[in-house]
Short mmCIF file of C-alpha atoms and ligand atoms in Angstrom, two decimals:
data_model
loop_
_atom_site.label_atom_id
_atom_site.label_comp_id
_atom_site.label_asym_id
_atom_site.label_seq_id
_atom_site.Cartn_x
_atom_site.Cartn_y
_atom_site.Cartn_z
CA MET A 41 33.05 -12.41 -13.26
CA LEU A 42 29.35 -12.24 -14.15
CA GLN A 43 27.13 -15.15 -13.16
CA PRO A 44 24.93 -16.84 -15.75
CA SER A 45 21.26 -15.99 -15.42
CA PRO A 46 19.51 -18.76 -13.46
CA TRP A 47 16.24 -17.75 -15.19
CA ARG A 48 17.46 -17.85 -18.78
CA ALA A 49 16.14 -21.35 -19.42
CA ASP A 50 12.65 -20.24 -18.31
CA PHE A 51 12.46 -18.06 -21.45
CA PRO A 52 12.50 -20.32 -24.54
CA ALA A 53 12.71 -17.35 -26.92
CA VAL A 54 16.15 -16.42 -25.63
CA ALA A 55 17.58 -19.74 -26.86
CA ALA A 56 15.53 -19.46 -30.07
CA LEU A 57 16.97 -16.01 -30.72
CA HIS A 58 20.42 -17.34 -30.00
CA ARG A 59 19.92 -20.04 -32.64
CA GLN A 60 19.07 -17.20 -35.05
CA HIS A 61 22.38 -15.58 -34.03
CA GLN A 62 20.55 -12.77 -32.27
CA THR A 63 21.62 -11.31 -28.94
CA TYR A 64 18.56 -9.61 -27.53
CA LEU A 65 19.37 -6.42 -25.60
CA ASP A 66 16.14 -4.50 -26.17
CA SER A 67 13.98 -5.58 -23.24
CA ALA A 68 13.02 -1.99 -22.44
CA ALA A 69 11.08 -2.04 -25.74
CA THR A 70 9.51 -5.41 -25.07
CA ALA A 71 10.57 -8.39 -23.00
CA GLN A 72 10.74 -12.10 -23.86
CA LYS A 73 8.18 -14.38 -22.20
CA PRO A 74 8.50 -17.18 -19.66
CA GLN A 75 7.33 -20.70 -20.54
CA ALA A 76 4.75 -20.39 -17.76
CA MET A 77 3.03 -17.63 -19.73
CA LEU A 78 3.18 -19.54 -23.00
CA ASP A 79 1.63 -22.56 -21.24
CA ALA A 80 -1.20 -20.41 -19.86
CA LEU A 81 -2.00 -19.04 -23.33
CA ALA A 82 -1.96 -22.56 -24.83
CA ARG A 83 -4.21 -23.81 -22.01
CA TYR A 84 -6.72 -21.01 -22.55
CA TYR A 85 -6.84 -21.17 -26.33
CA GLY A 86 -6.44 -24.96 -26.44
CA GLY A 87 -8.98 -25.59 -23.70
CA GLY A 88 -11.74 -23.37 -25.07
CA ALA A 89 -11.81 -19.60 -25.54
CA ALA A 90 -14.83 -17.72 -24.22
CA ASN A 91 -15.83 -14.13 -23.69
CA VAL A 92 -15.78 -12.80 -20.15
CA HIS A 93 -18.47 -11.41 -17.84
CA ARG A 94 -21.47 -11.86 -20.12
CA ALA A 95 -21.71 -15.57 -20.80
CA GLN A 96 -23.74 -17.75 -18.45
CA HIS A 97 -22.12 -20.95 -19.79
CA VAL A 98 -19.29 -22.92 -18.23
CA PRO A 99 -16.43 -21.89 -20.58
CA GLY A 100 -17.46 -18.25 -20.05
CA ALA A 101 -17.49 -18.68 -16.29
CA LEU A 102 -14.03 -20.30 -16.36
CA ALA A 103 -12.59 -17.55 -18.57
CA THR A 104 -14.10 -14.87 -16.32
CA GLN A 105 -12.68 -16.54 -13.24
CA ALA A 106 -9.18 -16.73 -14.73
CA PHE A 107 -9.45 -13.14 -16.04
CA GLU A 108 -10.57 -11.75 -12.68
CA ALA A 109 -7.89 -13.78 -10.88
CA THR A 110 -5.30 -11.62 -12.64
CA ARG A 111 -6.95 -8.49 -11.23
CA SER A 112 -6.64 -9.94 -7.74
CA ALA A 113 -3.06 -11.04 -8.41
CA LEU A 114 -2.21 -7.49 -9.47
CA ALA A 115 -3.63 -6.10 -6.27
CA ALA A 116 -1.55 -8.54 -4.21
CA TRP A 117 1.54 -7.97 -6.34
CA THR A 118 1.47 -4.19 -5.96
CA GLY A 119 0.94 -3.75 -2.26
CA GLY A 120 -2.53 -4.94 -1.51
CA GLY A 121 -5.09 -2.52 -2.95
CA GLU A 122 -8.50 -3.79 -3.99
CA ALA A 123 -8.75 -5.79 -7.21
CA GLN A 124 -11.44 -3.32 -8.36
CA GLN A 125 -8.82 -0.55 -8.44
CA PHE A 126 -7.15 -2.13 -11.51
CA ILE A 127 -8.51 -1.36 -14.98
CA PHE A 128 -7.29 -3.42 -17.93
CA THR A 129 -6.44 -1.40 -21.02
CA HIS A 130 -4.57 -2.27 -24.20
CA GLY A 131 -1.25 -0.86 -23.00
CA ALA A 132 0.33 1.96 -21.03
CA THR A 133 -0.37 4.33 -23.92
CA SER A 134 -4.07 3.57 -23.96
CA ALA A 135 -4.18 3.89 -20.15
CA LEU A 136 -2.65 7.37 -20.36
CA ASN A 137 -5.07 8.38 -23.11
CA LEU A 138 -7.94 7.05 -21.01
CA LEU A 139 -6.76 9.34 -18.20
CA ALA A 140 -6.35 12.38 -20.43
CA TYR A 141 -9.94 11.99 -21.68
CA GLY A 142 -11.44 10.71 -18.44
CA LEU A 143 -10.05 13.62 -16.42
CA GLU A 144 -10.67 16.34 -19.01
CA HIS A 145 -13.90 17.55 -17.45
CA GLY A 146 -12.02 18.60 -14.27
CA PHE A 147 -9.85 21.23 -15.98
CA GLU A 148 -10.54 24.90 -16.64
CA ALA A 149 -8.70 27.22 -19.01
CA GLY A 150 -5.54 28.49 -17.32
CA ASP A 151 -5.07 25.38 -15.17
CA GLU A 152 -1.66 23.76 -15.29
CA ILE A 153 -0.43 20.24 -15.97
CA ALA A 154 3.16 19.47 -14.97
CA VAL A 155 5.18 16.84 -16.80
CA SER A 156 8.91 16.26 -16.75
CA ALA A 157 11.35 16.98 -19.57
CA LEU A 158 12.18 13.29 -19.92
CA GLU A 159 8.76 11.80 -20.55
CA HIS A 160 8.09 9.15 -23.16
CA HIS A 161 5.71 10.47 -25.83
CA ALA A 162 3.02 8.28 -24.24
CA ASN A 163 3.15 10.42 -21.10
CA LEU A 164 3.59 13.71 -22.90
CA LEU A 165 1.34 13.85 -25.96
CA PRO A 166 -1.97 12.93 -24.28
CA TRP A 167 -1.39 15.81 -21.80
CA GLN A 168 -0.11 18.18 -24.48
CA GLN A 169 -3.21 17.56 -26.57
CA LEU A 170 -5.49 17.87 -23.54
CA ALA A 171 -3.82 21.20 -22.78
CA ARG A 172 -4.48 22.33 -26.34
CA ARG A 173 -8.12 21.24 -26.23
CA ARG A 174 -8.84 23.01 -22.95
CA GLY A 175 -6.52 26.03 -23.00
CA LEU A 176 -4.31 24.68 -20.20
CA ARG A 177 -0.66 25.43 -19.57
CA LEU A 178 1.74 22.51 -19.86
CA VAL A 179 4.60 23.10 -17.42
CA ILE A 180 7.83 21.20 -18.15
CA LEU A 181 9.83 20.19 -15.09
CA PRO A 182 13.54 20.41 -15.95
CA ILE A 183 16.04 17.61 -15.31
CA ASP A 184 19.58 17.76 -13.95
CA ALA A 185 22.81 16.52 -15.54
CA GLN A 186 22.37 13.05 -14.01
CA GLY A 187 18.99 12.70 -15.70
CA ARG A 188 16.69 13.18 -12.73
CA ILE A 189 13.92 15.71 -12.34
CA ASP A 190 15.44 18.77 -10.66
CA LEU A 191 13.57 18.69 -7.36
CA GLU A 192 14.28 22.22 -6.27
CA GLN A 193 12.90 23.67 -9.49
CA ALA A 194 10.05 21.18 -9.67
CA LEU A 195 8.80 22.08 -6.20
CA GLN A 196 8.72 25.73 -7.30
CA LEU A 197 6.94 24.95 -10.56
CA ILE A 198 4.22 22.74 -9.03
CA GLY A 199 1.93 25.28 -7.41
CA PRO A 200 -1.70 26.09 -6.67
CA ARG A 201 -2.59 26.24 -10.41
CA THR A 202 -1.23 22.74 -10.96
CA ARG A 203 -4.18 20.38 -11.37
CA LEU A 204 -2.18 17.34 -12.43
CA LEU A 205 1.38 16.01 -12.27
CA ALA A 206 2.39 13.24 -14.72
CA VAL A 207 5.87 11.75 -14.38
CA SER A 208 7.71 8.52 -15.08
CA GLN A 209 9.10 6.36 -12.37
CA LEU A 210 12.12 5.17 -14.38
CA SER A 211 13.30 6.90 -17.55
CA ASN A 212 13.26 4.72 -20.67
CA VAL A 213 16.14 6.74 -22.11
CA LEU A 214 18.29 7.63 -19.12
CA GLY A 215 17.70 4.65 -16.83
CA THR A 216 17.23 6.94 -13.83
CA TRP A 217 14.77 6.54 -10.98
CA GLN A 218 12.83 9.75 -10.47
CA PRO A 219 12.39 11.36 -7.04
CA LEU A 220 8.73 10.41 -6.83
CA ALA A 221 8.14 10.58 -3.08
CA PRO A 222 8.75 14.33 -2.63
CA LEU A 223 7.15 15.17 -5.98
CA LEU A 224 3.97 13.23 -5.25
CA ALA A 225 3.70 14.57 -1.71
CA HIS A 226 4.10 18.13 -2.96
CA ALA A 227 1.56 17.66 -5.76
CA ARG A 228 -0.96 16.29 -3.30
CA ALA A 229 -0.36 19.21 -0.92
CA GLN A 230 -1.14 21.55 -3.82
CA GLY A 231 -4.38 19.70 -4.52
CA ALA A 232 -3.15 18.22 -7.81
CA LEU A 233 -3.84 14.71 -9.05
CA SER A 234 -0.80 12.60 -9.85
CA VAL A 235 -0.10 10.06 -12.59
CA VAL A 236 2.97 7.82 -12.54
CA ASP A 237 4.12 6.17 -15.75
CA GLY A 238 5.47 2.89 -14.41
CA ALA A 239 6.09 1.29 -17.83
CA GLN A 240 9.80 0.82 -17.08
CA GLY A 241 9.80 1.08 -13.30
CA VAL A 242 7.40 -1.81 -12.73
CA VAL A 243 9.90 -4.20 -14.31
CA HIS A 244 12.87 -3.40 -12.13
CA GLY A 245 11.38 -2.81 -8.72
CA ARG A 246 8.08 -4.25 -7.68
CA PRO A 247 5.98 -1.17 -6.84
CA ASP A 248 4.16 -0.73 -3.57
CA LEU A 249 1.34 1.43 -4.89
CA HIS A 250 -0.09 2.10 -1.47
CA GLN A 251 3.21 3.46 -0.22
CA LEU A 252 4.03 5.30 -3.45
CA GLY A 253 1.07 7.59 -2.88
CA CYS A 254 0.09 8.45 -6.46
CA ASP A 255 -3.49 8.75 -7.69
CA PHE A 256 -2.88 6.73 -10.86
CA TYR A 257 -0.17 4.30 -11.95
CA VAL A 258 0.07 2.77 -15.43
CA PHE A 259 2.14 0.07 -17.06
CA SER A 260 2.19 -2.39 -19.97
CA SER A 261 2.21 -6.14 -19.52
CA HIS A 262 4.58 -6.79 -22.43
CA LYS A 263 7.55 -5.10 -20.79
CA LEU A 264 6.94 -7.08 -17.60
CA TYR A 265 7.45 -10.44 -19.38
CA GLY A 266 3.71 -10.69 -20.05
CA PRO A 267 1.67 -10.74 -23.28
CA ASP A 268 1.33 -7.65 -25.41
CA GLY A 269 -1.99 -5.90 -25.95
CA VAL A 270 -2.60 -5.54 -22.21
CA GLY A 271 -2.10 -2.47 -20.06
CA VAL A 272 -2.88 -1.82 -16.44
CA LEU A 273 -4.29 1.35 -14.93
CA TYR A 274 -4.36 1.49 -11.15
CA GLY A 275 -6.28 4.26 -9.42
CA ARG A 276 -6.91 5.31 -5.84
CA GLN A 277 -10.62 5.00 -5.11
CA PRO A 278 -11.44 8.74 -4.99
CA ALA A 279 -9.40 9.38 -8.12
CA LEU A 280 -11.19 6.57 -9.98
CA ALA A 281 -14.52 8.04 -8.96
CA HIS A 282 -13.44 11.31 -10.59
CA LEU A 283 -12.93 9.66 -14.01
CA LYS A 284 -15.57 10.19 -16.70
CA HIS A 285 -16.28 7.35 -19.08
CA TRP A 286 -14.49 7.75 -22.37
CA GLN A 287 -15.15 4.77 -24.62
CA TYR A 288 -18.62 3.35 -25.01
CA GLY A 289 -20.00 -0.02 -26.03
CA GLY A 290 -20.59 -3.44 -24.57
CA GLU A 291 -19.39 -4.52 -21.13
CA MET A 292 -19.10 -1.00 -19.69
CA VAL A 293 -22.82 -0.26 -19.76
CA HIS A 294 -25.27 -0.69 -16.93
CA LEU A 295 -28.59 0.08 -18.68
CA ALA A 296 -28.96 1.19 -22.29
CA GLY A 297 -31.90 2.71 -24.17
CA TYR A 298 -32.03 4.22 -27.65
CA HIS A 299 -31.51 7.74 -26.34
CA GLU A 300 -29.70 7.35 -23.06
CA ALA A 301 -27.66 4.93 -21.06
CA SER A 302 -26.03 4.54 -17.66
CA PHE A 303 -22.58 3.18 -17.11
CA ARG A 304 -20.74 0.99 -14.67
CA PRO A 305 -18.11 2.29 -12.31
CA ALA A 306 -14.44 1.24 -12.53
CA PRO A 307 -13.06 -1.11 -13.47
CA LEU A 308 -15.63 -2.57 -15.92
CA GLY A 309 -16.99 0.84 -16.85
CA PHE A 310 -13.61 1.59 -18.40
CA GLU A 311 -13.22 -1.72 -20.22
CA ALA A 312 -15.55 -1.18 -23.18
CA GLY A 313 -15.81 -4.07 -25.62
CA THR A 314 -14.14 -7.46 -25.40
CA PRO A 315 -10.98 -7.06 -23.36
CA PRO A 316 -7.74 -8.91 -24.19
CA VAL A 317 -8.91 -12.07 -22.40
CA ALA A 318 -5.97 -14.32 -23.25
CA GLY A 319 -3.50 -11.53 -22.59
CA VAL A 320 -4.88 -10.83 -19.14
CA ILE A 321 -4.84 -14.54 -18.28
CA GLY A 322 -1.27 -14.71 -19.59
CA LEU A 323 -0.29 -11.74 -17.45
CA GLY A 324 -1.65 -13.62 -14.44
CA ALA A 325 0.64 -16.54 -15.27
CA THR A 326 3.60 -14.19 -15.63
CA LEU A 327 2.87 -12.63 -12.23
CA ALA A 328 2.72 -16.12 -10.70
CA TYR A 329 6.06 -16.90 -12.33
CA LEU A 330 7.61 -13.65 -11.03
CA ASN A 331 6.18 -14.34 -7.59
CA GLY A 332 8.19 -17.54 -7.49
CA LEU A 333 11.50 -15.75 -8.04
CA ASP A 334 13.88 -14.48 -5.41
CA LEU A 335 13.49 -10.80 -6.27
CA SER A 336 16.62 -9.76 -4.42
CA ALA A 337 18.62 -12.28 -6.50
CA VAL A 338 17.04 -10.84 -9.66
CA ALA A 339 17.92 -7.30 -8.59
CA ALA A 340 21.51 -8.31 -7.75
CA HIS A 341 21.92 -10.06 -11.11
CA GLU A 342 20.54 -7.08 -12.99
CA ALA A 343 22.70 -4.66 -10.99
CA ALA A 344 25.90 -6.61 -11.73
CA LEU A 345 25.06 -6.74 -15.45
CA HIS A 346 24.18 -3.07 -15.53
CA ARG A 347 27.43 -2.13 -13.80
CA ALA A 348 29.41 -4.17 -16.33
CA LEU A 349 27.50 -2.56 -19.19
CA CYS A 350 28.12 1.00 -17.99
CA GLU A 351 31.76 0.34 -17.10
CA GLY A 352 32.38 -1.28 -20.47
CA LEU A 353 30.80 1.62 -22.31
CA VAL A 354 32.65 4.43 -20.56
CA ALA A 355 35.95 2.53 -20.86
CA ARG A 356 35.74 2.98 -24.64
CA GLU A 357 37.15 6.17 -26.03
CA GLY A 358 34.64 8.76 -27.13
CA VAL A 359 31.60 7.02 -25.64
CA ARG A 360 29.25 9.39 -23.83
CA LEU A 361 26.47 8.02 -21.63
CA LEU A 362 23.23 9.98 -21.49
CA GLY A 363 22.78 10.92 -17.84
CA ASP A 364 23.89 8.63 -15.06
CA PRO A 365 21.91 5.41 -15.58
CA GLN A 366 21.06 3.53 -12.39
CA VAL A 367 19.41 0.37 -13.59
CA ALA A 368 18.26 -1.72 -16.53
CA LEU A 369 19.59 0.26 -19.48
CA ALA A 370 22.14 2.69 -20.79
CA SER A 371 21.88 5.05 -23.74
CA PHE A 372 24.97 6.47 -25.39
CA VAL A 373 26.49 8.28 -28.31
CA VAL A 374 30.04 8.11 -29.64
CA ASP A 375 31.89 11.33 -30.43
CA GLY A 376 32.59 11.70 -34.12
CA VAL A 377 30.63 8.59 -35.12
CA HIS A 378 27.08 8.60 -36.39
CA THR A 379 24.63 6.65 -34.23
CA ALA A 380 22.86 5.21 -37.28
CA ASP A 381 26.17 3.77 -38.57
CA ILE A 382 26.87 2.03 -35.26
CA ALA A 383 23.31 0.74 -35.14
CA HIS A 384 23.62 -0.62 -38.66
CA LEU A 385 26.86 -2.46 -37.90
CA LEU A 386 25.48 -3.87 -34.64
CA THR A 387 22.39 -5.12 -36.44
CA GLU A 388 24.57 -6.76 -39.09
CA GLN A 389 26.36 -8.63 -36.32
CA GLY A 390 23.13 -9.89 -34.70
CA ILE A 391 23.01 -7.46 -31.80
CA ALA A 392 19.44 -6.34 -31.12
CA VAL A 393 19.68 -2.93 -29.48
CA ARG A 394 17.57 0.15 -30.12
CA ALA A 395 18.76 3.28 -31.89
CA GLY A 396 16.90 6.54 -32.37
CA HIS A 397 14.98 8.99 -30.25
CA HIS A 398 13.33 6.32 -28.05
CA CYS A 399 9.93 8.05 -28.25
CA ALA A 400 11.32 11.02 -26.36
CA MET A 401 12.08 13.52 -29.13
CA PRO A 402 11.96 16.65 -26.95
CA LEU A 403 14.44 15.11 -24.49
CA LEU A 404 16.88 14.13 -27.24
CA GLU A 405 16.53 17.59 -28.75
CA GLN A 406 17.22 19.19 -25.38
CA LEU A 407 20.34 17.04 -25.08
CA GLY A 408 21.37 18.31 -28.51
CA LEU A 409 21.20 14.82 -30.03
CA GLY A 410 19.48 13.43 -33.09
CA GLY A 411 19.49 9.96 -31.60
CA ALA A 412 21.28 7.55 -29.27
CA ILE A 413 21.82 3.83 -28.92
CA ARG A 414 20.11 2.12 -26.01
CA VAL A 415 21.18 -1.23 -24.60
CA SER A 416 18.59 -2.63 -22.21
CA LEU A 417 18.60 -5.71 -20.03
CA GLY A 418 16.16 -8.33 -18.89
CA LEU A 419 16.58 -10.85 -16.09
CA TYR A 420 17.53 -13.50 -18.68
CA ASN A 421 20.55 -11.61 -20.03
CA ASP A 422 24.02 -12.62 -18.91
CA GLY A 423 27.70 -11.80 -19.26
CA ASP A 424 27.95 -13.67 -22.59
CA ASP A 425 25.32 -11.35 -24.07
CA LEU A 426 27.38 -8.36 -22.96
CA ALA A 427 30.59 -9.91 -24.28
CA ARG A 428 28.95 -10.41 -27.69
CA PHE A 429 27.68 -6.85 -27.64
CA PHE A 430 31.09 -5.40 -26.79
CA ASP A 431 32.87 -7.53 -29.43
CA ALA A 432 30.44 -6.29 -32.05
CA PHE A 433 30.66 -2.72 -30.79
CA ASP A 434 34.47 -2.75 -30.90
CA HIS A 435 34.35 -4.15 -34.40
CA ALA A 436 31.93 -1.40 -35.45
CA LEU A 437 34.10 1.30 -33.90
CA ALA A 438 37.23 -0.07 -35.60
CA LEU A 439 35.46 0.12 -38.97
CA LEU A 440 34.00 3.58 -38.40
CA ARG A 441 37.01 5.39 -36.99
N1 PMP B 1467 6.20 4.97 -20.95
C1 PMP B 1467 7.46 4.54 -21.00
C2 PMP B 1467 8.44 5.07 -20.03
C3 PMP B 1467 7.82 3.57 -21.95
O1 PMP B 1467 9.09 3.15 -22.00
C4 PMP B 1467 6.84 3.09 -22.84
C5 PMP B 1467 7.17 2.04 -23.89
N2 PMP B 1467 8.30 2.30 -24.63
C6 PMP B 1467 5.53 3.58 -22.73
C7 PMP B 1467 5.25 4.52 -21.78
C8 PMP B 1467 4.43 3.14 -23.66
O2 PMP B 1467 4.17 1.79 -23.52
P1 PMP B 1467 3.28 1.02 -24.60
O3 PMP B 1467 3.94 1.25 -25.92
O4 PMP B 1467 3.36 -0.41 -24.17
O5 PMP B 1467 1.91 1.57 -24.54
#
């Protein structure tokens, strides 16, 4: 028997969606928001918006204080680095693009970048295009049948020519944790920089960035129950110092003349223009909300739901899970039934799940699939959501077979 989610009432949109006859099971795409975050946005916008860092007036000072408090909260939340190690971007994608441009100067033709076969396009295309610009070799680390990077092969493929390793922590398609510790240690021993795409992982296991041992870690606020339009790029100090500036304008500049300029170091040097002030303040409120939760209770609730989801799926004839999902989500196809037809019938019945290639076209192609359906969970989901999903799914299967 699944317990109700004790946190459901903290997320007003879940009830609102319910009133619209929608069962939201797409949190891996974006998550609903806690009231605490909505209150923080209303306080900021209702109390007086102001730009950060440059204004000498009181509203500007208050906005800057609240904005910078989120940087400190991030440092505390992720294992105690320095606040100055966290750069705000507009999302995980823009953080990864920042890295691909900011690190470009360190590569020479013939150098290698290693990525895994399961990467989201956001952690593949910036490196692929960098490789094309600089004549680098993009090495693809294969995955095993469970959906994890094949360690034995990966350790062979990451060698002295590898200048950078970029891998996800938790697959957005397969729901599998990746073997980061040995991969990162090996990359470092080979002298390569490492980038971890934590877009999914950060939501389901609070990262200890110090212990993880990567050079860079990126994620998006909107998947972590925070506002959209905000991304976070964490870097180890020496790795941050290696980054070249990539976008130019206000805020990031130290001194500017008509013909030359000098630039600030991280983080402000990489936050050109007005940053997403409200979004960053809202992320701070979300982190405070998450800090107040019993994280082991959250993990236990999510694990029980995930188990029920996977068991329910495989109990149905012809359903094939992609890989061996461990947490948060499950993607599947049904033998003899077109994914788009199932998706259509689920949508008609008010079930909000995702169907398609999940921004991982090469992975789906490698699995021999044109698409798959992904059901993903947030801490506010409960057994009733799953029951509604399975009722609708059974109805769809009965119609289609
Ligand atoms: N990496 C992974 C693993 C993701 O799931 C996503 C979002 N689907 C991203 C990167 C990109 O995040 P965003 O769209 O917020 O930039």
